[in-house]
Amino acid sequence: MTASFTRRSLLSLAGVTGIGLAVAACSSGDDGKGAGKGSGADGGGSSTPTAKPVAKSLSPAQVPLAGGVTITVAGTGLAAVKGVTVGGIAARDVQATATKVTFTAPHQAMYTAGSADVALFTSEITPSPSANQSSDGNGSAANDGQTGATQDSATATPTPTTAPVPDASAAVATSTLAYAALTDVDRQLQYAMAHWKDYNLAEYGTMNPIGGDCANYVSQTLIARGWEQRSDWYNRSAGAEHSATWTYCPTMDPWLTTNAAEFGLTRRSLDERDKVKVGDIVFYDWNDNDSPDHTTIVSEVFTEPDGTIRIKSASHNQDGPYRDLDEMITVQHPGGTAWFHTFDA
């Protein structure tokens, strides 16, 4: 019996008896030198390939428009995850193990209900403040008291450049969650974003022809938050009838202070911005004469890596969803100041 005949016979027999895997392993490569390559069995520098990240479940599946909720993504192979985006917005507090990733959900970009992609990345993603937009289609710029540039065209600004965010298509694993208007603050900001440039003229009219619509807009957002009109604070017949406390900053500000206990508000100075939350009210004094010229609703509170707290606001006059407080009192109105009426709960 020749050696070649013996080998052919063994291979034929292996196909019948089920020992083919053993034979193949012994005969792979030259003189068996390839045996065990890639298996990690001999400890010769090879290792088992890392499992591909898989997101199997996400909880909770529904979150408030304002975010702030801790999200857990369960799955496998997740230890390498370092960054997360939700609807294209970078999440904070990302922590990962082999079987789960946790993070704090950011607010929905424009406080709009709906589904959002959750994307997991192996690189860190630095959160950045929301970029402002401008629209003066309702003639509000003329009533802002400013002398030149809008925030979008100002050449000097303390607002940092928005960091690029990777597309979800580059993620190592994905899931989805749903944003919904679950709280009073959600409903307030949902309204604010829906009407920062599309004025609700049919219901509240506009006060631009008589000096500016900022207080009218802020009052509307408070109604969306759950407040009710009353004899000393109202807007009726699409603005044809209205109280000064509803539409005029110098009257609205002291009225809020007088009724602070009833409304659950606290008046705070500019250096108390660490107490400010989304939905709080801001008043501005452009020339620092103790009489407010402007009011807005806080739409974002962003903490920089160095601990600086940045306040963004939605407003009319100028119309914008994320106007930067510091820019407003330095670049746009040098020497200006601001203060807050914050909600206690």
Coordinates of C-alpha atoms in Angstrom, one line a residue:
M1 CA 0.0 0.0 0.0
T2 CA 1.5 3.3 -1.1
A3 CA 1.6 6.4 1.1
S4 CA -0.6 8.3 -1.4
F5 CA -3.2 5.5 -1.5
T6 CA -3.2 5.5 2.4
R7 CA -3.9 9.3 2.5
R8 CA -6.7 9.1 -0.1
S9 CA -8.2 6.2 1.8
L10 CA -8.1 8.0 5.1
L11 CA -9.7 11.2 3.6
S12 CA -12.5 9.0 2.0
L13 CA -13.0 7.2 5.3
A14 CA -13.1 10.5 7.2
G15 CA -16.0 11.7 5.1
V16 CA -18.0 8.7 6.2
T17 CA -17.0 8.4 9.8
G18 CA -17.1 12.1 10.8
I19 CA -13.5 12.5 11.6
G20 CA -12.9 14.9 8.7
L21 CA -12.4 18.0 11.0
A22 CA -9.5 16.3 12.8
V23 CA -7.8 15.3 9.5
A24 CA -8.3 18.7 8.0
A25 CA -6.7 20.4 11.0
C26 CA -3.7 18.2 10.9
S27 CA -3.2 18.8 7.2
S28 CA -3.8 22.6 6.9
G29 CA -0.8 24.7 5.9
D30 CA 2.8 23.3 5.2
D31 CA 3.8 20.4 7.4
G32 CA 1.1 21.5 9.9
K33 CA 2.8 24.8 10.6
G34 CA -0.4 26.7 10.2
A35 CA -2.2 24.7 12.8
G36 CA -3.8 26.9 15.5
K37 CA -3.3 30.2 13.7
G38 CA -5.8 32.8 14.9
S39 CA -7.2 30.4 17.5
G40 CA -5.3 31.8 20.5
A41 CA -4.9 28.3 21.8
D42 CA -1.1 28.4 22.0
G43 CA -0.8 31.9 23.5
G44 CA 1.6 32.8 20.7
G45 CA 0.4 36.4 20.4
S46 CA -3.0 35.7 18.7
S47 CA -6.3 36.5 20.4
T48 CA -10.0 35.9 20.0
P49 CA -11.5 38.7 17.8
T50 CA -13.5 41.3 19.8
A51 CA -17.2 40.7 19.5
K52 CA -19.1 43.3 17.4
P53 CA -21.1 45.7 19.6
V54 CA -24.8 44.9 19.6
A55 CA -27.6 47.0 21.2
K56 CA -30.4 44.7 22.2
S57 CA -32.7 47.0 24.3
L58 CA -33.0 50.5 25.5
S59 CA -34.7 51.8 28.7
P60 CA -36.7 54.0 29.2
A61 CA -37.9 54.0 25.6
Q62 CA -39.7 57.4 26.1
V63 CA -38.1 60.5 27.5
P64 CA -39.1 64.1 28.1
L65 CA -38.4 66.7 25.5
A66 CA -36.1 68.5 28.0
G67 CA -34.0 65.3 28.4
G68 CA -32.1 64.9 31.7
V69 CA -33.1 61.2 32.1
T70 CA -30.5 58.4 32.5
I71 CA -30.8 56.0 29.6
T72 CA -29.5 52.4 29.6
V73 CA -28.7 50.5 26.4
A74 CA -28.3 46.7 27.1
G75 CA -26.4 44.5 24.7
T76 CA -23.1 42.7 24.0
G77 CA -19.6 43.9 23.1
L78 CA -20.3 47.4 24.4
A79 CA -17.2 48.0 26.5
A80 CA -15.5 50.1 23.8
V81 CA -18.3 52.6 23.5
K82 CA -17.1 56.1 24.5
G83 CA -19.6 58.5 22.8
V84 CA -23.3 58.6 22.2
T85 CA -25.6 60.8 20.2
V86 CA -29.4 61.1 20.3
G87 CA -31.0 62.6 17.3
G88 CA -27.6 64.0 16.4
I89 CA -27.0 65.7 19.8
A90 CA -24.1 64.5 21.9
A91 CA -25.0 62.9 25.2
R92 CA -23.2 63.5 28.5
D93 CA -22.1 61.1 31.3
V94 CA -21.4 58.1 28.9
Q95 CA -20.4 55.0 30.8
A96 CA -19.9 51.6 29.3
T97 CA -19.4 47.9 30.2
A98 CA -19.4 44.8 28.1
T99 CA -23.2 44.5 28.5
K100 CA -24.5 48.0 28.9
V101 CA -24.1 51.7 28.1
T102 CA -25.6 54.5 30.3
F103 CA -25.8 58.2 29.4
T104 CA -27.9 61.3 30.1
A105 CA -30.4 62.0 27.4
P106 CA -29.9 65.5 25.9
H107 CA -32.9 67.7 25.2
Q108 CA -34.6 67.3 21.8
A109 CA -32.9 69.7 19.4
M110 CA -36.1 71.8 18.9
Y111 CA -38.3 70.4 21.6
T112 CA -40.3 68.4 19.1
A113 CA -42.0 65.1 19.9
G114 CA -41.0 62.0 17.9
S115 CA -38.5 59.2 17.4
A116 CA -34.8 59.8 17.6
D117 CA -31.8 57.6 16.6
V118 CA -29.5 56.6 19.4
A119 CA -26.0 56.0 18.0
L120 CA -23.0 54.5 19.9
F121 CA -19.4 55.3 18.9
T122 CA -16.0 54.1 20.0
S123 CA -14.7 57.7 20.2
E124 CA -15.6 60.4 22.7
I125 CA -18.0 63.1 21.4
T126 CA -17.8 66.5 23.1
P127 CA -21.2 68.1 23.7
S128 CA -21.6 71.7 22.4
P129 CA -24.2 74.4 22.9
S130 CA -27.1 74.7 20.5
A131 CA -26.6 77.1 17.6
N132 CA -29.0 80.0 17.3
Q133 CA -31.0 81.0 14.3
S134 CA -32.5 84.4 13.5
S135 CA -35.8 85.4 11.8
D136 CA -37.2 88.9 11.8
G137 CA -40.0 88.3 9.4
N138 CA -42.4 89.9 11.9
G139 CA -40.4 93.1 12.1
S140 CA -39.0 92.4 15.6
A141 CA -35.4 93.6 15.0
A142 CA -36.5 97.2 15.0
N143 CA -37.9 96.8 18.5
D144 CA -34.9 95.1 20.1
G145 CA -33.2 98.4 20.9
Q146 CA -30.0 97.1 19.3
T147 CA -27.9 99.1 17.0
G148 CA -26.3 96.7 14.5
A149 CA -25.5 93.0 14.2
T150 CA -27.7 90.1 15.1
Q151 CA -26.2 87.2 16.9
D152 CA -25.7 85.4 13.7
S153 CA -23.7 88.2 12.1
A154 CA -21.8 89.6 15.0
T155 CA -18.0 89.4 14.5
A156 CA -17.1 89.3 18.2
T157 CA -18.8 86.6 20.3
P158 CA -18.1 84.6 23.4
T159 CA -20.1 81.7 22.0
P160 CA -17.8 78.7 21.1
T161 CA -17.8 77.1 17.7
T162 CA -20.2 74.1 17.6
A163 CA -18.1 70.8 17.5
P164 CA -18.8 68.4 14.6
V165 CA -20.9 65.4 15.5
P166 CA -20.4 62.1 13.5
D167 CA -23.3 60.8 11.5
A168 CA -25.3 57.9 12.9
S169 CA -24.3 55.8 9.9
A170 CA -20.7 55.6 11.3
A171 CA -21.9 54.2 14.7
V172 CA -20.9 50.8 15.9
A173 CA -24.4 50.1 17.2
T174 CA -27.7 51.9 17.1
S175 CA -31.1 52.0 18.8
T176 CA -34.0 54.4 19.0
L177 CA -36.0 56.2 21.7
A178 CA -39.1 58.5 21.6
Y179 CA -39.2 62.1 22.8
A180 CA -42.6 63.2 24.2
A181 CA -44.1 66.3 25.9
L182 CA -44.3 64.7 29.4
T183 CA -43.9 67.7 31.7
D184 CA -45.1 71.3 32.0
V185 CA -41.6 72.5 31.0
D186 CA -41.8 70.2 27.9
R187 CA -45.0 71.8 26.9
Q188 CA -43.7 75.3 27.5
L189 CA -40.6 74.8 25.4
Q190 CA -42.5 72.9 22.7
Y191 CA -44.7 76.0 22.3
A192 CA -41.7 78.3 22.5
M193 CA -40.0 76.5 19.6
A194 CA -43.1 76.2 17.6
H195 CA -43.7 80.0 17.7
W196 CA -40.3 81.6 18.0
K197 CA -40.6 82.7 14.3
D198 CA -44.1 81.6 13.4
Y199 CA -46.1 84.0 15.6
N200 CA -49.4 82.8 17.0
L201 CA -51.2 85.8 15.6
A202 CA -54.7 84.3 15.5
E203 CA -54.7 83.8 19.3
Y204 CA -52.4 86.5 20.7
G205 CA -51.6 89.0 17.9
T206 CA -48.3 90.9 17.9
M207 CA -47.1 93.8 20.0
N208 CA -44.3 94.8 17.6
P209 CA -46.3 97.8 16.3
I210 CA -46.5 99.2 19.8
G211 CA -42.9 98.6 21.0
G212 CA -42.1 94.9 20.9
D213 CA -43.5 91.4 21.3
C214 CA -41.0 89.9 23.7
A215 CA -43.2 90.0 26.8
N216 CA -46.2 88.8 24.8
Y217 CA -44.2 85.8 23.7
V218 CA -42.9 84.9 27.2
S219 CA -46.5 85.2 28.6
Q220 CA -47.7 82.8 25.9
T221 CA -45.1 80.2 26.9
L222 CA -46.3 80.5 30.5
I223 CA -49.8 79.6 29.4
A224 CA -48.4 76.6 27.6
R225 CA -46.7 75.7 30.9
G226 CA -50.0 75.6 32.6
W227 CA -50.6 79.1 33.9
E228 CA -54.1 80.6 33.4
Q229 CA -55.1 84.1 32.4
R230 CA -56.5 86.3 35.2
S231 CA -57.9 89.8 35.7
D232 CA -54.4 91.3 36.2
W233 CA -52.6 89.3 33.4
Y234 CA -54.4 88.6 30.1
N235 CA -54.4 88.9 26.3
R236 CA -57.8 88.7 24.7
S237 CA -59.2 89.0 21.2
A238 CA -55.9 88.3 19.4
G239 CA -54.1 91.1 21.4
A240 CA -56.8 93.7 21.0
E241 CA -57.2 93.7 24.8
H242 CA -54.2 93.0 27.0
S243 CA -52.8 93.9 30.4
A244 CA -49.4 95.7 30.8
T245 CA -48.3 92.8 33.0
W246 CA -48.7 90.6 29.9
T247 CA -47.0 92.7 27.3
Y248 CA -44.7 95.3 28.9
C249 CA -41.4 94.4 30.5
P250 CA -41.2 97.2 33.1
T251 CA -44.6 96.2 34.4
M252 CA -44.3 92.4 34.0
D253 CA -41.0 92.2 36.0
P254 CA -42.3 93.7 39.3
W255 CA -45.6 91.9 38.9
L256 CA -43.8 88.6 38.9
T257 CA -41.8 89.7 42.0
T258 CA -44.9 90.7 43.9
N259 CA -46.6 87.4 43.1
A260 CA -43.5 85.2 43.4
A261 CA -44.8 83.2 46.4
E262 CA -48.1 82.4 44.5
F263 CA -46.3 81.5 41.3
G264 CA -43.5 79.5 42.9
L265 CA -40.8 81.9 41.6
T266 CA -37.5 83.3 43.0
R267 CA -35.8 86.4 41.7
R268 CA -32.1 85.8 41.1
S269 CA -29.1 87.9 40.1
L270 CA -26.9 87.4 37.1
D271 CA -24.2 85.6 39.2
E272 CA -26.7 83.0 40.4
R273 CA -26.9 81.4 37.0
D274 CA -26.1 78.0 38.6
K275 CA -29.7 78.0 39.8
V276 CA -31.2 78.6 36.4
K277 CA -33.2 75.9 34.6
V278 CA -34.9 75.5 31.2
G279 CA -38.2 77.3 31.3
D280 CA -37.1 80.1 33.6
I281 CA -37.6 83.7 32.7
V282 CA -34.8 86.2 32.0
F283 CA -35.1 90.0 32.0
Y284 CA -32.4 92.3 30.4
D285 CA -31.5 95.9 31.1
W286 CA -29.6 97.2 28.1
N287 CA -28.4 100.4 29.6
D288 CA -28.2 99.3 33.3
N289 CA -30.8 101.9 34.5
D290 CA -32.8 99.4 36.7
S291 CA -35.7 99.2 34.1
P292 CA -35.9 96.1 32.0
D293 CA -35.9 96.4 28.2
H294 CA -36.3 92.8 27.1
T295 CA -37.4 89.3 28.4
T296 CA -36.8 85.8 27.1
I297 CA -37.4 82.1 28.1
V298 CA -34.4 79.9 28.9
S299 CA -34.2 77.2 26.3
E300 CA -30.8 75.7 27.3
V301 CA -28.4 75.6 30.2
F302 CA -25.0 74.4 29.0
T303 CA -22.0 73.8 31.2
E304 CA -18.6 74.2 29.5
P305 CA -15.7 71.9 30.3
D306 CA -14.1 74.7 32.5
G307 CA -17.4 75.0 34.5
T308 CA -18.7 78.1 32.8
I309 CA -22.5 78.0 32.7
R310 CA -23.9 79.3 29.4
I311 CA -27.6 80.4 29.2
K312 CA -29.5 80.2 25.9
S313 CA -32.9 81.7 25.4
A314 CA -35.9 81.7 23.0
S315 CA -37.3 85.1 22.3
H316 CA -39.1 87.6 20.1
N317 CA -37.2 90.8 19.4
Q318 CA -34.9 89.5 18.0
D319 CA -36.6 86.3 17.0
G320 CA -34.4 83.3 17.9
P321 CA -34.6 79.9 19.6
Y322 CA -31.1 79.8 21.3
R323 CA -29.9 83.4 21.8
D324 CA -26.8 83.6 24.1
L325 CA -27.2 85.7 27.2
D326 CA -23.6 86.8 27.5
E327 CA -23.5 87.7 23.9
M328 CA -26.6 89.8 24.3
I329 CA -25.2 91.9 27.1
T330 CA -21.7 92.3 25.7
V331 CA -21.6 92.1 21.9
Q332 CA -25.1 93.3 21.2
H333 CA -25.7 95.6 24.2
P334 CA -22.3 96.4 25.8
G335 CA -22.7 97.3 29.4
G336 CA -26.1 95.6 29.7
T337 CA -27.1 93.3 32.6
A338 CA -29.7 90.6 33.3
W339 CA -31.5 88.8 36.1
F340 CA -33.8 85.8 36.4
H341 CA -37.1 84.6 37.8
T342 CA -36.6 80.9 38.4
F343 CA -39.2 78.3 39.1
D344 CA -38.9 76.7 42.5
A345 CA -40.0 73.3 41.2

